[in-house]
Amino acid sequence: MNILAVTIGGLGDAVLYSPVIKALRTRYPQASIRLLVASRLAASAYAGASEIDSIACLHPGSRNPLRTSLGLLKFCIQSRMRNGRYDLGVYATGLNPKVPEFLRVLAGVDRSVCGPKPPAYPTDIECNVALARRFDSDISPADTFVPISDAAVEEADQILQTTGIHGGETLLAVYPSTDLSHRPRWALTDLLEIVQRIKKLSFGGKIVVVGSQAEGREWSHADTDRLVDANLCGRLSIAGSAAVLKRCCLTIGSDGGLMHIAGAVGSPAVVVMVNAPLSYRPPGSQTTVIRSQLDCCSATYPERPDWCHDARCRQSVPFDAVWQACEAILTRRSHTGMDLLG
């Protein structure tokens, strides 16, 4: 049996789809499961996953609709040449409804099963879990995962050692994310203030920054006092980042792909979602989400309007709520024997 599993959004979308992957492998242990994702970043999140047999990606990262369509066409041609037909196509929540029909006709998908989308369930992870339960009724949000191979752990250890951080040390990660025109991130100055307060608590571990090379440059420019112990931005693969985040007692930052990975690997996370849809909430039972208090950011799918140039939604994030969430996690884990605070 050939199965095509499809999630062609961003890195976070790919992570939220993982319960479906697990359910498909449980239901069809002998099937050939091919995963179709949008970008190389999303593909790398599943590198080494035993639940899938192969991965295809549409394009290197752009989410331009024309490039997506061309990528789908190319994929369909290659599928016809290599695999013939697919017995089943399983589509993540939120996909354009034209995608299943496109793949049915051109890639030869015999039967399609599509995930529901909000408001059928409040969040994308719950929508994907509902889809997964059509194949395995025992699946839950706790089945969200990002595989971490021995190679990823080795990569993380080697990079950390170059910064003077060794295997037994506790880590805390900061993720600044990227400032988008329609979806601003939380201000770096506010994140720096959080880090400064954590250090004043006599935090007993090392603080690292994770993200892309560009995010790392922005952080270095803002962090003039060098408050963090290591800037790992641009030095780790997605798999290596997952291995680092799994070690973290806390991950703090703006909404983005790495916050979804933090939740999926079990790192307690405090996520600032300035005006992102709450349905995009990262996974994890220990994830706390803080949002802007402006009315215009409370919609199911808020977007920053073209006329808004001052990012008031960013300024209206309650700083004290972010700090109290971070402090509560560190204090709670110290009380359970982790000895995080002096």
Short mmCIF file of C-alpha atoms in Angstrom, two decimals:
data_model
loop_
_atom_site.label_atom_id
_atom_site.label_comp_id
_atom_site.label_asym_id
_atom_site.label_seq_id
_atom_site.Cartn_x
_atom_site.Cartn_y
_atom_site.Cartn_z
CA MET A 1 0.00 0.00 0.00
CA ASN A 2 1.33 3.44 -0.94
CA ILE A 3 0.33 6.36 1.29
CA LEU A 4 0.95 10.04 0.62
CA ALA A 5 0.95 12.20 3.78
CA VAL A 6 0.74 15.93 2.97
CA THR A 7 1.54 19.01 5.05
CA ILE A 8 2.74 21.90 2.90
CA GLY A 9 2.80 24.79 5.36
CA GLY A 10 5.72 26.05 7.43
CA LEU A 11 7.98 24.26 9.86
CA GLY A 12 5.43 24.59 12.65
CA ASP A 13 2.70 23.08 10.46
CA ALA A 14 4.91 20.07 9.80
CA VAL A 15 5.50 19.54 13.52
CA LEU A 16 1.77 19.78 14.30
CA TYR A 17 1.10 17.10 11.67
CA SER A 18 3.31 14.52 13.41
CA PRO A 19 0.49 12.70 15.28
CA VAL A 20 -0.97 11.81 11.87
CA ILE A 21 2.35 10.28 10.81
CA LYS A 22 2.44 8.18 13.97
CA ALA A 23 -1.17 7.04 13.53
CA LEU A 24 -0.64 6.05 9.90
CA ARG A 25 2.35 3.88 10.76
CA THR A 26 0.40 2.18 13.56
CA ARG A 27 -2.58 1.48 11.28
CA TYR A 28 -0.51 0.46 8.26
CA PRO A 29 2.76 -1.04 9.57
CA GLN A 30 3.70 -2.53 6.17
CA ALA A 31 2.74 0.44 4.01
CA SER A 32 5.12 2.71 2.13
CA ILE A 33 4.53 6.20 3.56
CA ARG A 34 5.80 9.20 1.61
CA LEU A 35 5.69 12.61 3.29
CA LEU A 36 5.21 15.73 1.18
CA VAL A 37 6.27 19.02 2.83
CA ALA A 38 6.79 22.55 1.59
CA SER A 39 10.40 23.27 2.47
CA ARG A 40 13.75 21.77 3.34
CA LEU A 41 13.37 23.02 6.90
CA ALA A 42 10.18 21.01 7.31
CA ALA A 43 11.81 18.00 5.66
CA SER A 44 14.78 18.18 8.02
CA ALA A 45 12.46 18.09 11.03
CA TYR A 46 11.54 14.51 10.07
CA ALA A 47 15.04 13.36 9.15
CA GLY A 48 15.55 9.89 10.58
CA ALA A 49 11.89 9.33 11.50
CA SER A 50 11.18 5.60 11.45
CA GLU A 51 7.48 6.27 10.78
CA ILE A 52 8.07 7.38 7.18
CA ASP A 53 9.89 5.83 4.23
CA SER A 54 10.69 8.91 2.16
CA ILE A 55 10.29 12.69 2.14
CA ALA A 56 9.66 15.08 -0.76
CA CYS A 57 9.63 18.88 -0.56
CA LEU A 58 8.14 21.35 -3.00
CA HIS A 59 10.70 24.15 -2.90
CA PRO A 60 13.53 25.48 -0.71
CA GLY A 61 11.48 27.82 1.43
CA SER A 62 9.36 30.36 -0.45
CA ARG A 63 5.62 30.16 0.18
CA ASN A 64 4.76 31.94 -3.05
CA PRO A 65 1.55 30.36 -4.44
CA LEU A 66 2.99 30.10 -7.97
CA ARG A 67 6.11 28.30 -6.74
CA THR A 68 3.91 26.00 -4.66
CA SER A 69 1.80 25.13 -7.71
CA LEU A 70 4.89 24.50 -9.83
CA GLY A 71 6.36 22.40 -7.06
CA LEU A 72 3.19 20.33 -6.86
CA LEU A 73 3.23 19.80 -10.61
CA LYS A 74 6.86 18.68 -10.53
CA PHE A 75 6.10 16.33 -7.64
CA CYS A 76 3.17 14.81 -9.53
CA ILE A 77 5.30 14.14 -12.60
CA GLN A 78 8.02 12.53 -10.52
CA SER A 79 5.48 10.45 -8.63
CA ARG A 80 3.99 9.09 -11.84
CA MET A 81 7.45 8.20 -13.09
CA ARG A 82 8.61 6.51 -9.86
CA ASN A 83 5.67 5.23 -7.84
CA GLY A 84 2.67 4.95 -10.09
CA ARG A 85 -0.35 5.66 -7.89
CA TYR A 86 -1.08 6.27 -4.21
CA ASP A 87 -3.77 4.23 -2.50
CA LEU A 88 -4.38 6.92 0.12
CA GLY A 89 -3.68 10.64 0.53
CA VAL A 90 -3.92 12.14 4.04
CA TYR A 91 -3.98 15.95 4.19
CA ALA A 92 -3.13 18.19 7.14
CA THR A 93 -5.57 20.72 8.52
CA GLY A 94 -5.61 24.13 6.87
CA LEU A 95 -4.54 23.07 3.38
CA ASN A 96 -6.07 24.70 0.34
CA PRO A 97 -9.03 22.41 -0.57
CA LYS A 98 -7.82 22.38 -4.18
CA VAL A 99 -4.64 20.52 -3.22
CA PRO A 100 -6.27 17.08 -2.67
CA GLU A 101 -8.08 17.33 -6.01
CA PHE A 102 -4.89 18.46 -7.75
CA LEU A 103 -2.99 15.46 -6.38
CA ARG A 104 -5.88 13.06 -7.03
CA VAL A 105 -5.85 13.88 -10.72
CA LEU A 106 -2.17 14.44 -11.40
CA ALA A 107 -0.41 12.24 -8.85
CA GLY A 108 -2.96 9.42 -8.97
CA VAL A 109 -4.24 9.44 -5.39
CA ASP A 110 -7.13 6.98 -5.19
CA ARG A 111 -8.68 8.02 -1.85
CA SER A 112 -8.30 11.25 0.12
CA VAL A 113 -8.80 11.96 3.83
CA CYS A 114 -8.62 15.62 4.88
CA GLY A 115 -8.18 17.10 8.32
CA PRO A 116 -10.82 19.42 9.79
CA LYS A 117 -9.85 23.02 10.44
CA PRO A 118 -10.72 25.60 13.09
CA PRO A 119 -13.27 26.35 14.38
CA ALA A 120 -14.17 22.64 14.23
CA TYR A 121 -11.50 22.34 16.95
CA PRO A 122 -9.81 25.32 18.65
CA THR A 123 -6.23 24.66 17.51
CA ASP A 124 -4.44 23.12 14.55
CA ILE A 125 -2.91 20.42 16.73
CA GLU A 126 -6.39 19.32 17.87
CA CYS A 127 -7.56 19.30 14.23
CA ASN A 128 -4.65 17.08 13.24
CA VAL A 129 -5.24 14.80 16.22
CA ALA A 130 -8.86 14.41 15.11
CA LEU A 131 -7.55 13.42 11.69
CA ALA A 132 -5.05 11.00 13.25
CA ARG A 133 -7.78 9.31 15.28
CA ARG A 134 -9.40 8.13 12.08
CA PHE A 135 -6.45 5.73 11.88
CA ASP A 136 -5.58 5.20 15.56
CA SER A 137 -8.16 6.08 18.23
CA ASP A 138 -5.50 6.22 20.95
CA ILE A 139 -3.64 9.19 19.47
CA SER A 140 -3.51 12.38 21.57
CA PRO A 141 -1.73 15.75 21.43
CA ALA A 142 1.02 14.13 23.51
CA ASP A 143 1.94 12.13 20.40
CA THR A 144 3.31 15.24 18.71
CA PHE A 145 6.98 14.52 18.09
CA VAL A 146 10.19 15.53 16.36
CA PRO A 147 12.66 12.65 15.97
CA ILE A 148 16.09 13.16 17.55
CA SER A 149 18.74 10.84 16.17
CA ASP A 150 22.11 9.98 17.69
CA ALA A 151 23.68 12.09 14.93
CA ALA A 152 21.58 15.11 16.00
CA VAL A 153 22.66 14.69 19.63
CA GLU A 154 26.29 14.43 18.55
CA GLU A 155 25.95 17.57 16.41
CA ALA A 156 24.44 19.49 19.32
CA ASP A 157 27.12 18.32 21.75
CA GLN A 158 29.93 19.28 19.40
CA ILE A 159 28.56 22.77 18.77
CA LEU A 160 27.93 23.34 22.46
CA GLN A 161 31.45 22.22 23.36
CA THR A 162 32.93 24.83 21.03
CA THR A 163 31.20 27.47 23.19
CA GLY A 164 32.44 25.99 26.46
CA ILE A 165 29.16 24.27 27.37
CA HIS A 166 29.46 20.62 28.39
CA GLY A 167 27.06 17.69 28.46
CA GLY A 168 25.92 17.83 32.06
CA GLU A 169 25.02 21.51 32.17
CA THR A 170 21.41 22.68 32.29
CA LEU A 171 20.34 24.86 29.36
CA LEU A 172 17.80 27.63 28.88
CA ALA A 173 17.05 28.72 25.30
CA VAL A 174 15.91 32.06 23.90
CA TYR A 175 14.32 32.20 20.45
CA PRO A 176 13.95 35.75 19.04
CA SER A 177 12.17 34.61 15.83
CA THR A 178 11.78 36.81 12.75
CA ASP A 179 9.95 40.12 12.54
CA LEU A 180 7.42 39.83 9.69
CA SER A 181 5.55 42.80 8.23
CA HIS A 182 2.14 41.30 9.01
CA ARG A 183 3.11 39.39 12.16
CA PRO A 184 5.62 41.21 14.36
CA ARG A 185 7.71 39.47 16.98
CA TRP A 186 8.12 40.55 20.59
CA ALA A 187 10.76 43.24 21.01
CA LEU A 188 14.33 42.04 21.53
CA THR A 189 14.73 44.59 24.31
CA ASP A 190 11.94 42.86 26.23
CA LEU A 191 13.50 39.43 25.70
CA LEU A 192 16.82 40.84 26.93
CA GLU A 193 15.09 42.15 30.04
CA ILE A 194 13.69 38.67 30.71
CA VAL A 195 17.19 37.18 30.37
CA GLN A 196 18.61 39.83 32.73
CA ARG A 197 15.99 39.04 35.36
CA ILE A 198 16.70 35.31 35.07
CA LYS A 199 20.38 35.94 35.68
CA LYS A 200 19.50 37.99 38.77
CA LEU A 201 17.73 34.90 40.12
CA SER A 202 21.15 33.20 40.12
CA PHE A 203 20.15 30.77 37.40
CA GLY A 204 22.48 27.79 37.67
CA GLY A 205 22.63 26.81 33.98
CA LYS A 206 23.71 28.25 30.65
CA ILE A 207 21.58 30.53 28.48
CA VAL A 208 21.75 30.07 24.70
CA VAL A 209 20.10 31.75 21.72
CA VAL A 210 18.73 29.60 18.87
CA GLY A 211 17.46 30.50 15.42
CA SER A 212 18.67 31.45 11.97
CA GLN A 213 21.90 33.21 11.12
CA ALA A 214 20.05 36.48 10.52
CA GLU A 215 18.26 36.19 13.88
CA GLY A 216 21.62 35.58 15.52
CA ARG A 217 23.11 38.73 14.02
CA GLU A 218 20.16 40.81 15.25
CA TRP A 219 20.48 39.34 18.73
CA SER A 220 24.24 40.01 18.88
CA HIS A 221 23.63 43.61 17.85
CA ALA A 222 21.00 44.07 20.58
CA ASP A 223 22.79 42.12 23.35
CA THR A 224 25.56 44.66 23.93
CA ASP A 225 26.12 43.39 27.50
CA ARG A 226 26.53 39.77 26.28
CA LEU A 227 23.94 38.44 28.70
CA VAL A 228 23.74 35.01 27.07
CA ASP A 229 26.42 32.34 27.30
CA ALA A 230 26.30 31.26 23.65
CA ASN A 231 24.71 32.42 20.41
CA LEU A 232 23.98 29.22 18.46
CA CYS A 233 21.95 30.88 15.71
CA GLY A 234 22.83 29.61 12.25
CA ARG A 235 25.15 26.93 13.64
CA LEU A 236 22.65 24.11 14.15
CA SER A 237 20.49 22.08 11.79
CA ILE A 238 16.83 21.66 12.66
CA ALA A 239 17.64 18.23 14.09
CA GLY A 240 20.52 19.67 16.09
CA SER A 241 18.28 22.47 17.36
CA ALA A 242 15.74 19.87 18.48
CA ALA A 243 18.47 18.04 20.41
CA VAL A 244 19.49 21.27 22.17
CA LEU A 245 15.90 22.24 22.99
CA LYS A 246 15.17 18.82 24.45
CA ARG A 247 17.87 19.52 27.05
CA CYS A 248 16.40 22.90 28.01
CA CYS A 249 14.64 23.51 31.31
CA LEU A 250 12.86 26.42 29.61
CA THR A 251 12.55 27.91 26.12
CA ILE A 252 11.40 31.54 25.81
CA GLY A 253 10.60 33.47 22.67
CA SER A 254 8.29 34.62 19.92
CA ASP A 255 6.01 32.35 17.96
CA GLY A 256 7.84 30.43 15.23
CA GLY A 257 8.95 27.03 14.02
CA LEU A 258 11.48 26.41 16.78
CA MET A 259 8.88 27.06 19.48
CA HIS A 260 6.80 24.27 17.96
CA ILE A 261 9.85 22.03 18.09
CA ALA A 262 10.48 23.01 21.73
CA GLY A 263 6.96 21.95 22.67
CA ALA A 264 7.18 18.74 20.66
CA VAL A 265 10.40 17.61 22.36
CA GLY A 266 9.09 18.41 25.84
CA SER A 267 10.88 21.63 26.70
CA PRO A 268 8.73 23.86 28.94
CA ALA A 269 8.04 26.91 26.78
CA VAL A 270 6.80 30.47 27.23
CA VAL A 271 5.65 31.68 23.81
CA VAL A 272 4.77 35.26 22.93
CA MET A 273 2.21 35.20 20.10
CA VAL A 274 1.88 38.92 19.41
CA ASN A 275 -0.90 38.73 16.82
CA ALA A 276 -0.62 35.19 15.47
CA PRO A 277 -3.83 33.12 15.37
CA LEU A 278 -4.28 31.27 18.64
CA SER A 279 -5.05 28.19 16.56
CA TYR A 280 -1.32 28.17 15.69
CA ARG A 281 -0.48 27.53 19.34
CA PRO A 282 2.68 25.40 19.71
CA PRO A 283 2.25 21.91 21.19
CA GLY A 284 3.33 20.72 24.61
CA SER A 285 1.59 20.24 27.93
CA GLN A 286 4.10 22.67 29.48
CA THR A 287 3.62 25.45 26.90
CA THR A 288 2.35 28.84 28.10
CA VAL A 289 1.12 31.34 25.50
CA ILE A 290 1.06 35.11 26.12
CA ARG A 291 -0.73 37.36 23.61
CA SER A 292 -1.26 41.03 22.89
CA GLN A 293 -4.10 42.60 24.86
CA LEU A 294 -5.43 44.66 21.94
CA ASP A 295 -8.95 43.81 20.76
CA CYS A 296 -7.79 43.64 17.13
CA CYS A 297 -5.48 40.73 18.03
CA SER A 298 -8.17 38.58 19.61
CA ALA A 299 -9.74 37.26 16.41
CA THR A 300 -9.40 33.65 15.37
CA TYR A 301 -7.11 34.68 12.51
CA PRO A 302 -5.84 38.20 13.28
CA GLU A 303 -3.61 39.90 10.72
CA ARG A 304 -1.74 43.17 11.02
CA PRO A 305 -3.60 45.60 8.75
CA ASP A 306 -1.74 47.52 6.05
CA TRP A 307 -2.40 50.84 7.74
CA CYS A 308 -0.83 49.74 11.06
CA HIS A 309 2.80 50.90 11.11
CA ASP A 310 3.56 51.21 14.82
CA ALA A 311 3.18 47.57 15.94
CA ARG A 312 1.06 48.52 18.94
CA CYS A 313 0.20 44.83 19.29
CA ARG A 314 3.85 44.17 20.15
CA GLN A 315 3.91 46.97 22.70
CA SER A 316 0.71 45.74 24.37
CA VAL A 317 2.06 42.30 25.29
CA PRO A 318 1.94 42.20 29.12
CA PHE A 319 5.60 41.97 30.12
CA ASP A 320 4.79 40.95 33.69
CA ALA A 321 2.74 37.99 32.44
CA VAL A 322 5.71 36.74 30.41
CA TRP A 323 8.09 37.18 33.31
CA GLN A 324 5.78 35.51 35.83
CA ALA A 325 5.33 32.51 33.52
CA CYS A 326 9.10 32.12 33.18
CA GLU A 327 9.71 32.58 36.89
CA ALA A 328 7.00 30.05 37.78
CA ILE A 329 8.53 27.36 35.57
CA LEU A 330 12.05 27.90 36.89
CA THR A 331 10.86 27.98 40.51
CA ARG A 332 8.70 24.88 40.06
CA ARG A 333 11.52 22.89 38.47
CA SER A 334 13.93 24.01 41.19
CA HIS A 335 11.52 22.67 43.80
CA THR A 336 11.48 19.29 42.02
CA GLY A 337 15.21 18.86 42.51
CA MET A 338 16.75 20.41 39.39
CA ASP A 339 18.59 23.07 41.47
CA LEU A 340 18.17 25.73 38.79
CA LEU A 341 18.17 28.78 41.03
CA GLY A 342 20.71 29.83 43.63
#
